PDB file of C-alpha atoms in Angstrom:
ATOM      1  CA  UNK A  23     -15.826   7.851   4.175  1.00  0.00           C
ATOM      2  CA  UNK A  24     -15.891   8.861   0.951  1.00  0.00           C
ATOM      3  CA  UNK A  25     -12.619   6.081  -0.980  1.00  0.00           C
ATOM      4  CA  UNK A  26     -10.211   8.708  -0.685  1.00  0.00           C
ATOM      5  CA  UNK A  27     -10.359   9.562   2.748  1.00  0.00           C
ATOM      6  CA  UNK A  28      -9.896   5.858   3.323  1.00  0.00           C
ATOM      7  CA  UNK A  29      -6.714   6.193   0.504  1.00  0.00           C
ATOM      8  CA  UNK A  30      -5.547   8.895   2.407  1.00  0.00           C
ATOM      9  CA  UNK A  31      -5.131   6.707   5.722  1.00  0.00           C
ATOM     10  CA  UNK A  32      -3.654   3.637   4.460  1.00  0.00           C
ATOM     11  CA  UNK A  33      -1.084   5.068   2.819  1.00  0.00           C
ATOM     12  CA  UNK A  34      -0.250   8.225   4.631  1.00  0.00           C
ATOM     13  CA  UNK A  35       2.643   7.332   6.459  1.00  0.00           C
ATOM     14  CA  UNK A  36       3.729   6.529   3.371  1.00  0.00           C
ATOM     15  CA  UNK A  37       2.789   9.584   1.559  1.00  0.00           C
ATOM     16  CA  UNK A  38       4.591  11.569   4.568  1.00  0.00           C
ATOM     17  CA  UNK A  39       7.668  14.370   3.389  1.00  0.00           C
ATOM     18  CA  UNK A  40      10.999  12.451   4.624  1.00  0.00           C
ATOM     19  CA  UNK A  41      12.931  14.905   6.743  1.00  0.00           C
ATOM     20  CA  UNK A  42      14.569  17.458   5.176  1.00  0.00           C
ATOM     21  CA  UNK A  43      17.950  16.840   6.537  1.00  0.00           C
ATOM     22  CA  UNK A  44      20.002  14.677   9.259  1.00  0.00           C
ATOM     23  CA  UNK A  45      21.942  15.858  12.025  1.00  0.00           C
ATOM     24  CA  UNK A  46      25.506  15.467  11.556  1.00  0.00           C
ATOM     25  CA  UNK A  47      26.054  13.602  14.565  1.00  0.00           C
ATOM     26  CA  UNK A  48      23.633  10.910  13.581  1.00  0.00           C
ATOM     27  CA  UNK A  49      24.683  10.270  10.100  1.00  0.00           C
ATOM     28  CA  UNK A  50      27.895   9.704  12.186  1.00  0.00           C
ATOM     29  CA  UNK A  51      26.637   6.495  14.438  1.00  0.00           C
ATOM     30  CA  UNK A  52      24.379   5.542  12.143  1.00  0.00           C
ATOM     31  CA  UNK A  53      24.773   3.138   8.753  1.00  0.00           C
ATOM     32  CA  UNK A  54      23.545   5.555   5.679  1.00  0.00           C
ATOM     33  CA  UNK A  55      20.952   3.262   3.551  1.00  0.00           C
ATOM     34  CA  UNK A  56      20.882   5.894   0.645  1.00  0.00           C
ATOM     35  CA  UNK A  57      22.500   9.100  -0.403  1.00  0.00           C
ATOM     36  CA  UNK A  58      19.860  11.473  -3.431  1.00  0.00           C
ATOM     37  CA  UNK A  59      22.042  14.152  -4.986  1.00  0.00           C
ATOM     38  CA  UNK A  60      24.138  14.129  -0.638  1.00  0.00           C
ATOM     39  CA  UNK A  61      21.302  14.229   0.354  1.00  0.00           C
ATOM     40  CA  UNK A  62      21.415  11.488   3.513  1.00  0.00           C
ATOM     41  CA  UNK A  63      18.766   8.257   4.493  1.00  0.00           C
ATOM     42  CA  UNK A  64      19.781   6.568   7.513  1.00  0.00           C
ATOM     43  CA  UNK A  65      18.970   3.333   8.588  1.00  0.00           C
ATOM     44  CA  UNK A  66      17.412   4.890  11.866  1.00  0.00           C
ATOM     45  CA  UNK A  67      15.777   7.433  10.041  1.00  0.00           C
ATOM     46  CA  UNK A  68      14.112   3.672   7.418  1.00  0.00           C
ATOM     47  CA  UNK A  69      14.202   1.800  10.178  1.00  0.00           C
ATOM     48  CA  UNK A  70      11.933   4.484  12.363  1.00  0.00           C
ATOM     49  CA  UNK A  71       9.638   4.752   8.962  1.00  0.00           C
ATOM     50  CA  UNK A  72       9.095   0.293   8.865  1.00  0.00           C
ATOM     51  CA  UNK A  73       8.439   0.283  12.093  1.00  0.00           C
ATOM     52  CA  UNK A  74       5.185   3.078  12.033  1.00  0.00           C
ATOM     53  CA  UNK A  75       3.812   1.255   8.517  1.00  0.00           C
ATOM     54  CA  UNK A  76       4.265  -1.975  10.821  1.00  0.00           C
ATOM     55  CA  UNK A  77       1.788  -1.451  13.395  1.00  0.00           C
ATOM     56  CA  UNK A  78      -0.182   1.586  11.920  1.00  0.00           C
ATOM     57  CA  UNK A  79      -1.079   0.541   8.378  1.00  0.00           C
ATOM     58  CA  UNK A  80      -0.533  -2.936   8.359  1.00  0.00           C
ATOM     59  CA  UNK A  81      -1.929  -3.210  12.730  1.00  0.00           C
ATOM     60  CA  UNK A  82       0.811  -6.088  13.185  1.00  0.00           C
ATOM     61  CA  UNK A  83       3.952  -6.375  16.131  1.00  0.00           C
ATOM     62  CA  UNK A  84       7.002  -4.672  14.639  1.00  0.00           C
ATOM     63  CA  UNK A  85       9.404  -7.733  14.662  1.00  0.00           C
ATOM     64  CA  UNK A  86      13.074  -7.009  13.647  1.00  0.00           C
ATOM     65  CA  UNK A  87      14.086 -10.676  12.092  1.00  0.00           C
ATOM     66  CA  UNK A  88      10.335 -10.844  10.014  1.00  0.00           C
ATOM     67  CA  UNK A  89      11.605 -11.785   6.885  1.00  0.00           C
ATOM     68  CA  UNK A  90       9.182 -10.069   5.071  1.00  0.00           C
ATOM     69  CA  UNK A  91      10.842  -6.567   6.887  1.00  0.00           C
ATOM     70  CA  UNK A  92      13.353  -7.026   4.232  1.00  0.00           C
ATOM     71  CA  UNK A  93      11.030  -6.144   1.434  1.00  0.00           C
ATOM     72  CA  UNK A  94       9.795  -3.889   3.310  1.00  0.00           C
ATOM     73  CA  UNK A  95      12.195  -1.600   3.552  1.00  0.00           C
ATOM     74  CA  UNK A  96      13.582  -1.480   0.381  1.00  0.00           C
ATOM     75  CA  UNK A  97      10.091  -0.393  -0.938  1.00  0.00           C
ATOM     76  CA  UNK A  98      10.080   2.081   1.942  1.00  0.00           C
ATOM     77  CA  UNK A  99      12.855   2.995   1.034  1.00  0.00           C
ATOM     78  CA  UNK A 100      12.306   3.333  -2.128  1.00  0.00           C
ATOM     79  CA  UNK A 101       9.540   5.735  -1.563  1.00  0.00           C
ATOM     80  CA  UNK A 102      11.762   8.038   1.221  1.00  0.00           C
ATOM     81  CA  UNK A 103      14.633   8.345  -1.776  1.00  0.00           C
ATOM     82  CA  UNK A 104      11.047  10.126  -4.006  1.00  0.00           C
ATOM     83  CA  UNK A 105      10.400  11.830  -1.103  1.00  0.00           C
ATOM     84  CA  UNK A 106      13.652  13.973  -1.218  1.00  0.00           C
ATOM     85  CA  UNK A 107      13.511  13.823  -5.168  1.00  0.00           C
ATOM     86  CA  UNK A 108      10.463  15.818  -4.592  1.00  0.00           C
ATOM     87  CA  UNK A 109      11.343  17.998  -2.378  1.00  0.00           C
ATOM     88  CA  UNK A 110      14.730  18.877  -4.182  1.00  0.00           C
ATOM     89  CA  UNK A 111      13.052  19.453  -7.004  1.00  0.00           C
ATOM     90  CA  UNK A 112      10.332  21.955  -5.843  1.00  0.00           C
ATOM     91  CA  UNK A 113      13.034  23.632  -3.810  1.00  0.00           C
ATOM     92  CA  UNK A 114      14.864  24.042  -7.402  1.00  0.00           C
ATOM     93  CA  UNK A 115      11.154  24.677  -9.088  1.00  0.00           C
ATOM     94  CA  UNK A 116      10.126  26.990  -6.262  1.00  0.00           C
ATOM     95  CA  UNK A 117       6.896  25.152  -4.902  1.00  0.00           C
ATOM     96  CA  UNK A 118       5.655  25.841  -2.012  1.00  0.00           C
ATOM     97  CA  UNK A 119       2.969  24.367  -0.186  1.00  0.00           C
ATOM     98  CA  UNK A 120       1.453  26.386   2.669  1.00  0.00           C
ATOM     99  CA  UNK A 121      -0.505  25.073   5.408  1.00  0.00           C
ATOM    100  CA  UNK A 122      -3.260  27.320   4.236  1.00  0.00           C
ATOM    101  CA  UNK A 123      -3.714  24.814   1.048  1.00  0.00           C
ATOM    102  CA  UNK A 124      -3.205  22.023   3.248  1.00  0.00           C
ATOM    103  CA  UNK A 125      -6.176  23.026   6.425  1.00  0.00           C
ATOM    104  CA  UNK A 126      -8.343  23.794   2.952  1.00  0.00           C
ATOM    105  CA  UNK A 127      -8.193  20.804   0.935  1.00  0.00           C
ATOM    106  CA  UNK A 128      -8.696  18.753   4.059  1.00  0.00           C
ATOM    107  CA  UNK A 129     -11.659  21.268   5.088  1.00  0.00           C
ATOM    108  CA  UNK A 130     -13.247  20.804   1.336  1.00  0.00           C
ATOM    109  CA  UNK A 131     -12.310  16.793   2.581  1.00  0.00           C
ATOM    110  CA  UNK A 132     -14.604  17.109   6.009  1.00  0.00           C
ATOM    111  CA  UNK A 133     -17.382  18.887   4.238  1.00  0.00           C
ATOM    112  CA  UNK A 134     -18.145  16.626   1.467  1.00  0.00           C
ATOM    113  CA  UNK A 135     -18.093  14.108   4.344  1.00  0.00           C
ATOM    114  CA  UNK A 136     -20.834  16.008   6.458  1.00  0.00           C
ATOM    115  CA  UNK A 137     -18.126  15.721   9.004  1.00  0.00           C
ATOM    116  CA  UNK A 138     -17.120  18.464  11.489  1.00  0.00           C
ATOM    117  CA  UNK A 139     -14.286  19.261  12.586  1.00  0.00           C
ATOM    118  CA  UNK A 140     -13.921  17.161  16.293  1.00  0.00           C
ATOM    119  CA  UNK A 141     -16.025  14.694  14.356  1.00  0.00           C
ATOM    120  CA  UNK A 142     -13.194  14.890  11.443  1.00  0.00           C
ATOM    121  CA  UNK A 143     -10.531  14.539  14.026  1.00  0.00           C
ATOM    122  CA  UNK A 144     -12.301  11.698  16.339  1.00  0.00           C
ATOM    123  CA  UNK A 145     -13.091   9.209  12.881  1.00  0.00           C
ATOM    124  CA  UNK A 146      -9.059   9.441  12.031  1.00  0.00           C
ATOM    125  CA  UNK A 147      -8.233   8.468  15.505  1.00  0.00           C
ATOM    126  CA  UNK A 148     -10.579   5.303  15.693  1.00  0.00           C
ATOM    127  CA  UNK A 149      -8.343   4.730  12.199  1.00  0.00           C
ATOM    128  CA  UNK A 150      -5.178   4.825  14.098  1.00  0.00           C
ATOM    129  CA  UNK A 151      -3.479   7.805  12.745  1.00  0.00           C
ATOM    130  CA  UNK A 152      -3.379  12.011  13.529  1.00  0.00           C
ATOM    131  CA  UNK A 153      -4.655  15.119  12.429  1.00  0.00           C
ATOM    132  CA  UNK A 154      -0.236  16.025  11.417  1.00  0.00           C
ATOM    133  CA  UNK A 155      -0.052  12.439   9.650  1.00  0.00           C
ATOM    134  CA  UNK A 156      -3.238  12.591   7.691  1.00  0.00           C
ATOM    135  CA  UNK A 157      -2.242  16.918   6.930  1.00  0.00           C
ATOM    136  CA  UNK A 158       1.700  15.384   5.971  1.00  0.00           C
ATOM    137  CA  UNK A 159       0.051  12.324   3.239  1.00  0.00           C
ATOM    138  CA  UNK A 160      -2.327  16.044   2.370  1.00  0.00           C
ATOM    139  CA  UNK A 161       0.415  18.181   1.256  1.00  0.00           C
ATOM    140  CA  UNK A 162       2.163  15.524  -0.445  1.00  0.00           C
ATOM    141  CA  UNK A 163      -1.102  15.176  -2.429  1.00  0.00           C
ATOM    142  CA  UNK A 164      -0.490  19.001  -2.948  1.00  0.00           C
ATOM    143  CA  UNK A 165       3.228  19.496  -3.573  1.00  0.00           C
ATOM    144  CA  UNK A 166       2.454  16.131  -6.622  1.00  0.00           C
ATOM    145  CA  UNK A 167       0.148  17.936  -8.633  1.00  0.00           C
ATOM    146  CA  UNK A 168       1.963  21.210  -8.572  1.00  0.00           C
ATOM    147  CA  UNK A 169       4.946  19.930  -9.943  1.00  0.00           C
ATOM    148  CA  UNK A 170       2.596  17.674 -12.559  1.00  0.00           C
ATOM    149  CA  UNK A 171       1.624  21.415 -13.192  1.00  0.00           C
ATOM    150  CA  UNK A 172       5.329  22.518 -14.184  1.00  0.00           C
ATOM    151  CA  UNK A 173       6.382  19.618 -15.715  1.00  0.00           C
ATOM    152  CA  UNK A 174       3.953  17.815 -17.235  1.00  0.00           C
ATOM    153  CA  UNK A 175       2.170  19.318 -20.335  1.00  0.00           C
ATOM    154  CA  UNK A 176      -1.061  17.638 -21.483  1.00  0.00           C
ATOM    155  CA  UNK A 177      -3.660  17.293 -18.278  1.00  0.00           C
ATOM    156  CA  UNK A 178      -5.452  14.287 -16.635  1.00  0.00           C
ATOM    157  CA  UNK A 179      -8.944  13.822 -18.927  1.00  0.00           C
ATOM    158  CA  UNK A 180     -12.189  11.825 -17.637  1.00  0.00           C
ATOM    159  CA  UNK A 181     -15.128  11.445 -19.832  1.00  0.00           C
ATOM    160  CA  UNK A 182     -17.560  10.303 -18.861  1.00  0.00           C
ATOM    161  CA  UNK A 183     -18.043   7.777 -21.751  1.00  0.00           C
ATOM    162  CA  UNK A 184     -15.026   6.242 -19.758  1.00  0.00           C
ATOM    163  CA  UNK A 185     -16.768   6.415 -16.798  1.00  0.00           C
ATOM    164  CA  UNK A 186     -19.973   4.501 -18.437  1.00  0.00           C
ATOM    165  CA  UNK A 187     -17.410   1.816 -20.236  1.00  0.00           C
ATOM    166  CA  UNK A 188     -15.643   0.794 -16.578  1.00  0.00           C
ATOM    167  CA  UNK A 189     -18.548   0.991 -14.824  1.00  0.00           C
ATOM    168  CA  UNK A 190     -20.042  -1.462 -17.554  1.00  0.00           C
ATOM    169  CA  UNK A 191     -17.410  -3.803 -17.122  1.00  0.00           C
ATOM    170  CA  UNK A 192     -17.287  -4.222 -13.427  1.00  0.00           C
ATOM    171  CA  UNK A 193     -20.604  -3.555 -11.848  1.00  0.00           C
ATOM    172  CA  UNK A 194     -21.185  -7.144 -11.446  1.00  0.00           C
ATOM    173  CA  UNK A 195     -17.921  -7.278  -8.930  1.00  0.00           C
ATOM    174  CA  UNK A 196     -18.864  -4.136  -7.179  1.00  0.00           C
ATOM    175  CA  UNK A 197     -20.341  -5.074  -3.797  1.00  0.00           C
ATOM    176  CA  UNK A 198     -22.002  -3.067  -1.142  1.00  0.00           C
ATOM    177  CA  UNK A 199     -19.711  -2.236   1.881  1.00  0.00           C
ATOM    178  CA  UNK A 200     -17.424  -5.052   3.701  1.00  0.00           C
ATOM    179  CA  UNK A 201     -17.160  -5.829   7.302  1.00  0.00           C
ATOM    180  CA  UNK A 202     -19.302  -4.864  10.177  1.00  0.00           C
ATOM    181  CA  UNK A 203     -21.415  -2.056  10.920  1.00  0.00           C
ATOM    182  CA  UNK A 204     -19.959  -0.381  14.232  1.00  0.00           C
ATOM    183  CA  UNK A 205     -21.850   2.371  16.714  1.00  0.00           C
ATOM    184  CA  UNK A 206     -20.083   4.321  18.671  1.00  0.00           C
ATOM    185  CA  UNK A 207     -21.563   6.588  21.920  1.00  0.00           C
ATOM    186  CA  UNK A 208     -19.072   9.525  22.981  1.00  0.00           C
ATOM    187  CA  UNK A 209     -20.057  10.865  26.193  1.00  0.00           C
ATOM    188  CA  UNK A 210     -17.928  13.492  28.835  1.00  0.00           C
ATOM    189  CA  UNK A 211     -17.614  11.474  31.623  1.00  0.00           C
ATOM    190  CA  UNK A 212     -16.606   8.118  33.300  1.00  0.00           C
ATOM    191  CA  UNK A 213     -19.568   7.633  35.518  1.00  0.00           C
ATOM    192  CA  UNK A 214     -21.948   9.190  32.622  1.00  0.00           C
ATOM    193  CA  UNK A 215     -21.140   6.145  30.111  1.00  0.00           C
ATOM    194  CA  UNK A 216     -21.245   3.751  33.146  1.00  0.00           C
ATOM    195  CA  UNK A 217     -24.388   4.402  33.800  1.00  0.00           C
ATOM    196  CA  UNK A 218     -25.518   4.135  30.035  1.00  0.00           C
ATOM    197  CA  UNK A 219     -23.283   1.383  29.089  1.00  0.00           C
ATOM    198  CA  UNK A 220     -25.751  -0.562  32.256  1.00  0.00           C
ATOM    199  CA  UNK A 221     -29.339   1.294  30.465  1.00  0.00           C
ATOM    200  CA  UNK A 222     -28.745  -0.121  28.054  1.00  0.00           C
ATOM    201  CA  UNK A 223     -27.521  -3.093  29.083  1.00  0.00           C
ATOM    202  CA  UNK A 224     -30.447  -4.257  30.596  1.00  0.00           C
ATOM    203  CA  UNK A 225     -33.075  -3.166  27.891  1.00  0.00           C
ATOM    204  CA  UNK A 226     -34.024   0.435  29.544  1.00  0.00           C
ATOM    205  CA  UNK A 227     -32.876   2.283  26.222  1.00  0.00           C
ATOM    206  CA  UNK A 228     -31.891   1.651  23.450  1.00  0.00           C
ATOM    207  CA  UNK A 229     -27.935   1.281  21.797  1.00  0.00           C
ATOM    208  CA  UNK A 230     -29.479   3.783  19.167  1.00  0.00           C
ATOM    209  CA  UNK A 231     -31.526   5.728  21.207  1.00  0.00           C
ATOM    210  CA  UNK A 232     -29.251   6.696  23.760  1.00  0.00           C
ATOM    211  CA  UNK A 233     -27.028   8.402  21.420  1.00  0.00           C
ATOM    212  CA  UNK A 234     -28.987   9.996  19.735  1.00  0.00           C
ATOM    213  CA  UNK A 235     -29.993  12.170  22.761  1.00  0.00           C
ATOM    214  CA  UNK A 236     -26.484  11.590  24.748  1.00  0.00           C
ATOM    215  CA  UNK A 237     -23.988  11.025  22.714  1.00  0.00           C
ATOM    216  CA  UNK A 238     -20.895  14.052  21.761  1.00  0.00           C
ATOM    217  CA  UNK A 239     -18.909  11.110  18.981  1.00  0.00           C
ATOM    218  CA  UNK A 240     -19.839  11.508  15.136  1.00  0.00           C
ATOM    219  CA  UNK A 241     -22.856   9.537  14.183  1.00  0.00           C
ATOM    220  CA  UNK A 242     -24.749  10.602  16.637  1.00  0.00           C
ATOM    221  CA  UNK A 243     -26.922  11.590  14.479  1.00  0.00           C
ATOM    222  CA  UNK A 244     -27.555   8.629  13.069  1.00  0.00           C
ATOM    223  CA  UNK A 245     -28.308   6.686  16.238  1.00  0.00           C
ATOM    224  CA  UNK A 246     -24.203   6.742  16.491  1.00  0.00           C
ATOM    225  CA  UNK A 247     -23.556   4.707  13.319  1.00  0.00           C
ATOM    226  CA  UNK A 248     -20.341   4.374  11.805  1.00  0.00           C
ATOM    227  CA  UNK A 249     -21.228   2.241   9.282  1.00  0.00           C
ATOM    228  CA  UNK A 250     -18.921  -1.250   7.859  1.00  0.00           C
ATOM    229  CA  UNK A 251     -15.833  -1.047   9.170  1.00  0.00           C
ATOM    230  CA  UNK A 252     -13.196  -4.299   9.690  1.00  0.00           C
ATOM    231  CA  UNK A 253     -12.359  -3.925  12.969  1.00  0.00           C
ATOM    232  CA  UNK A 254      -8.421  -4.733  12.216  1.00  0.00           C
ATOM    233  CA  UNK A 255      -8.405  -0.664  10.857  1.00  0.00           C
ATOM    234  CA  UNK A 256      -9.675   0.417  14.649  1.00  0.00           C
ATOM    235  CA  UNK A 257      -7.503   1.570  16.793  1.00  0.00           C
ATOM    236  CA  UNK A 258      -5.603  -0.732  19.107  1.00  0.00           C
ATOM    237  CA  UNK A 259      -7.900   0.283  22.524  1.00  0.00           C
ATOM    238  CA  UNK A 260     -11.321   0.306  20.761  1.00  0.00           C
ATOM    239  CA  UNK A 261     -10.543  -3.251  18.582  1.00  0.00           C
ATOM    240  CA  UNK A 262      -9.449  -4.507  22.308  1.00  0.00           C
ATOM    241  CA  UNK A 263     -12.763  -3.436  23.640  1.00  0.00           C
ATOM    242  CA  UNK A 264     -14.849  -5.154  20.934  1.00  0.00           C
ATOM    243  CA  UNK A 265     -12.939  -8.552  21.119  1.00  0.00           C
ATOM    244  CA  UNK A 266     -15.579  -9.933  24.192  1.00  0.00           C
ATOM    245  CA  UNK A 267     -18.405  -7.954  22.744  1.00  0.00           C
ATOM    246  CA  UNK A 268     -21.622 -10.214  21.259  1.00  0.00           C
ATOM    247  CA  UNK A 269     -23.644  -8.845  18.176  1.00  0.00           C
ATOM    248  CA  UNK A 270     -26.511  -6.356  19.664  1.00  0.00           C
ATOM    249  CA  UNK A 271     -24.107  -6.074  22.786  1.00  0.00           C
ATOM    250  CA  UNK A 272     -22.601  -2.958  24.268  1.00  0.00           C
ATOM    251  CA  UNK A 273     -19.064  -2.518  25.342  1.00  0.00           C
ATOM    252  CA  UNK A 274     -17.405  -1.727  28.561  1.00  0.00           C
ATOM    253  CA  UNK A 275     -16.526   1.986  28.478  1.00  0.00           C
ATOM    254  CA  UNK A 276     -12.713   3.619  26.920  1.00  0.00           C
ATOM    255  CA  UNK A 277     -11.062   5.932  25.906  1.00  0.00           C
ATOM    256  CA  UNK A 278     -10.892   7.797  22.580  1.00  0.00           C
ATOM    257  CA  UNK A 279      -9.295  11.283  23.306  1.00  0.00           C
ATOM    258  CA  UNK A 280      -9.313  11.200  26.685  1.00  0.00           C
ATOM    259  CA  UNK A 281     -13.477  10.484  26.196  1.00  0.00           C
ATOM    260  CA  UNK A 282     -15.080   7.585  27.319  1.00  0.00           C
ATOM    261  CA  UNK A 283     -17.390   5.291  24.305  1.00  0.00           C
ATOM    262  CA  UNK A 284     -19.358   2.984  24.351  1.00  0.00           C
ATOM    263  CA  UNK A 285     -19.423   0.637  21.024  1.00  0.00           C
ATOM    264  CA  UNK A 286     -21.677  -1.654  19.496  1.00  0.00           C
ATOM    265  CA  UNK A 287     -21.396  -4.560  16.448  1.00  0.00           C
ATOM    266  CA  UNK A 288     -24.947  -4.094  15.083  1.00  0.00           C
ATOM    267  CA  UNK A 289     -27.314  -8.022  15.620  1.00  0.00           C
ATOM    268  CA  UNK A 290     -28.312 -10.071  12.977  1.00  0.00           C
ATOM    269  CA  UNK A 291     -32.042  -7.626  13.234  1.00  0.00           C
ATOM    270  CA  UNK A 292     -30.249  -4.257  12.765  1.00  0.00           C
ATOM    271  CA  UNK A 293     -28.735  -5.699  10.042  1.00  0.00           C
ATOM    272  CA  UNK A 294     -32.337  -7.354   9.068  1.00  0.00           C
ATOM    273  CA  UNK A 295     -33.770  -4.430   9.334  1.00  0.00           C
ATOM    274  CA  UNK A 296     -31.525  -2.126   6.703  1.00  0.00           C
ATOM    275  CA  UNK A 297     -30.947  -5.222   4.250  1.00  0.00           C
ATOM    276  CA  UNK A 298     -27.997  -4.257   1.809  1.00  0.00           C
ATOM    277  CA  UNK A 299     -29.041  -3.989  -2.036  1.00  0.00           C
ATOM    278  CA  UNK A 300     -29.224  -6.761  -4.971  1.00  0.00           C
ATOM    279  CA  UNK A 301     -27.115  -7.125  -7.691  1.00  0.00           C
ATOM    280  CA  UNK A 302     -24.926  -3.461  -8.327  1.00  0.00           C
ATOM    281  CA  UNK A 303     -25.542  -0.216  -7.156  1.00  0.00           C
ATOM    282  CA  UNK A 304     -26.665   2.267  -9.225  1.00  0.00           C
ATOM    283  CA  UNK A 305     -24.059   4.099 -11.793  1.00  0.00           C
ATOM    284  CA  UNK A 306     -25.515   7.742  -9.749  1.00  0.00           C
ATOM    285  CA  UNK A 307     -24.706   6.118  -6.706  1.00  0.00           C
ATOM    286  CA  UNK A 308     -20.682   4.653  -7.606  1.00  0.00           C
ATOM    287  CA  UNK A 309     -19.721   7.448 -10.054  1.00  0.00           C
ATOM    288  CA  UNK A 310     -17.891   9.636  -8.517  1.00  0.00           C
ATOM    289  CA  UNK A 311     -15.730   7.087  -7.538  1.00  0.00           C
ATOM    290  CA  UNK A 312     -14.967   5.355 -10.514  1.00  0.00           C
ATOM    291  CA  UNK A 313     -14.584   8.827 -11.987  1.00  0.00           C
ATOM    292  CA  UNK A 314     -11.856   9.636  -8.770  1.00  0.00           C
ATOM    293  CA  UNK A 315     -10.165   5.966  -9.128  1.00  0.00           C
ATOM    294  CA  UNK A 316      -9.495   6.644 -13.455  1.00  0.00           C
ATOM    295  CA  UNK A 317      -8.293   9.713 -12.187  1.00  0.00           C
ATOM    296  CA  UNK A 318      -5.769   8.924  -9.958  1.00  0.00           C
ATOM    297  CA  UNK A 319      -4.443   5.481 -11.903  1.00  0.00           C
ATOM    298  CA  UNK A 320      -3.929   8.334 -15.322  1.00  0.00           C
ATOM    299  CA  UNK A 321      -2.827  10.760 -12.617  1.00  0.00           C
ATOM    300  CA  UNK A 322      -0.760   8.070 -11.431  1.00  0.00           C
ATOM    301  CA  UNK A 323       0.859   6.782 -14.721  1.00  0.00           C
ATOM    302  CA  UNK A 324       1.885  10.245 -15.657  1.00  0.00           C
ATOM    303  CA  UNK A 325       3.054  11.081 -11.839  1.00  0.00           C
ATOM    304  CA  UNK A 326       5.752   7.967 -12.077  1.00  0.00           C
ATOM    305  CA  UNK A 327       6.621   9.224 -15.734  1.00  0.00           C
ATOM    306  CA  UNK A 328       8.002  11.734 -14.571  1.00  0.00           C
ATOM    307  CA  UNK A 329       9.285  10.568 -11.331  1.00  0.00           C
ATOM    308  CA  UNK A 330      11.975   8.177 -13.304  1.00  0.00           C
ATOM    309  CA  UNK A 331      13.495  10.919 -15.428  1.00  0.00           C
ATOM    310  CA  UNK A 332      14.355  12.745 -12.548  1.00  0.00           C
ATOM    311  CA  UNK A 333      15.606   9.389 -10.702  1.00  0.00           C
ATOM    312  CA  UNK A 334      17.480   9.135 -14.002  1.00  0.00           C
ATOM    313  CA  UNK A 335      19.272  12.699 -13.927  1.00  0.00           C
ATOM    314  CA  UNK A 336      19.854  11.763 -10.167  1.00  0.00           C
ATOM    315  CA  UNK A 337      23.053  10.602  -8.516  1.00  0.00           C
ATOM    316  CA  UNK A 338      21.071   7.997  -6.172  1.00  0.00           C
ATOM    317  CA  UNK A 339      23.244   5.260  -4.670  1.00  0.00           C
ATOM    318  CA  UNK A 340      21.963   3.102  -2.067  1.00  0.00           C
ATOM    319  CA  UNK A 341      23.767   0.853  -0.120  1.00  0.00           C
ATOM    320  CA  UNK A 342      21.226  -1.640   1.825  1.00  0.00           C
TER     321      UNK A 342
END
């Protein structure tokens, strides 16, 4: 999976555009925590986003009494204010991001990752987010770039020399991906999953062979291999299914998008069969990732400057 794809997954909740308006009744009964050029953000809306961020991104229970929540509220409120400023500016400039543009961008990312549409949705589910959330993040990214195109004269340019210099200066710290190598088999029916699990557990067939022959999920052609994944980043039901599974073992069937799946964690012997490369990765293998990183840093710097100017000429009241 590309770095850009993982980035959007991690930040999708914060990147989603804030609601355009709020019901009058809600404004009356709920505390107003911010006003942006007359448009309001309520405490209820803010806490809903904080709750979603806490449970989906930070993978922990939402506790309003947690002292850290106040800091998180402030950070997310700033994002919501910026979202409204972006929406208002887009309306002023008549910038519209269509569903077709969003779908096209998602298709490009999916095809770049070699995933079918179904596999793409399954991968999002594995990461604990919905297609709608991901599309919302993509929409805001497109909007940001279009607004920059309107308002920022200079273009973002990344030279090959910059990419090579970054590689030379950071290659000793570049390491192979962390986490545990996870395998997944998705089947059509629960009884099929239970029967196949028995065959794998008894040694009649390997997990990888079973995935190639029977799985209808992502990574089937690679023996169900999803690559290295941090367990904390998995959807809660998958994380729980792997809780008592030893390396090389197979989990009990668990439902994912209504379909039963079997999971495994690669054993030490499996890891030895495909040893991690020694030393820094070759330049060619990380060149695109470095380019994207430098490009994004430059773009974000321009965007931050643009947003600061937008805030300076807006009427913003914070009451948190």
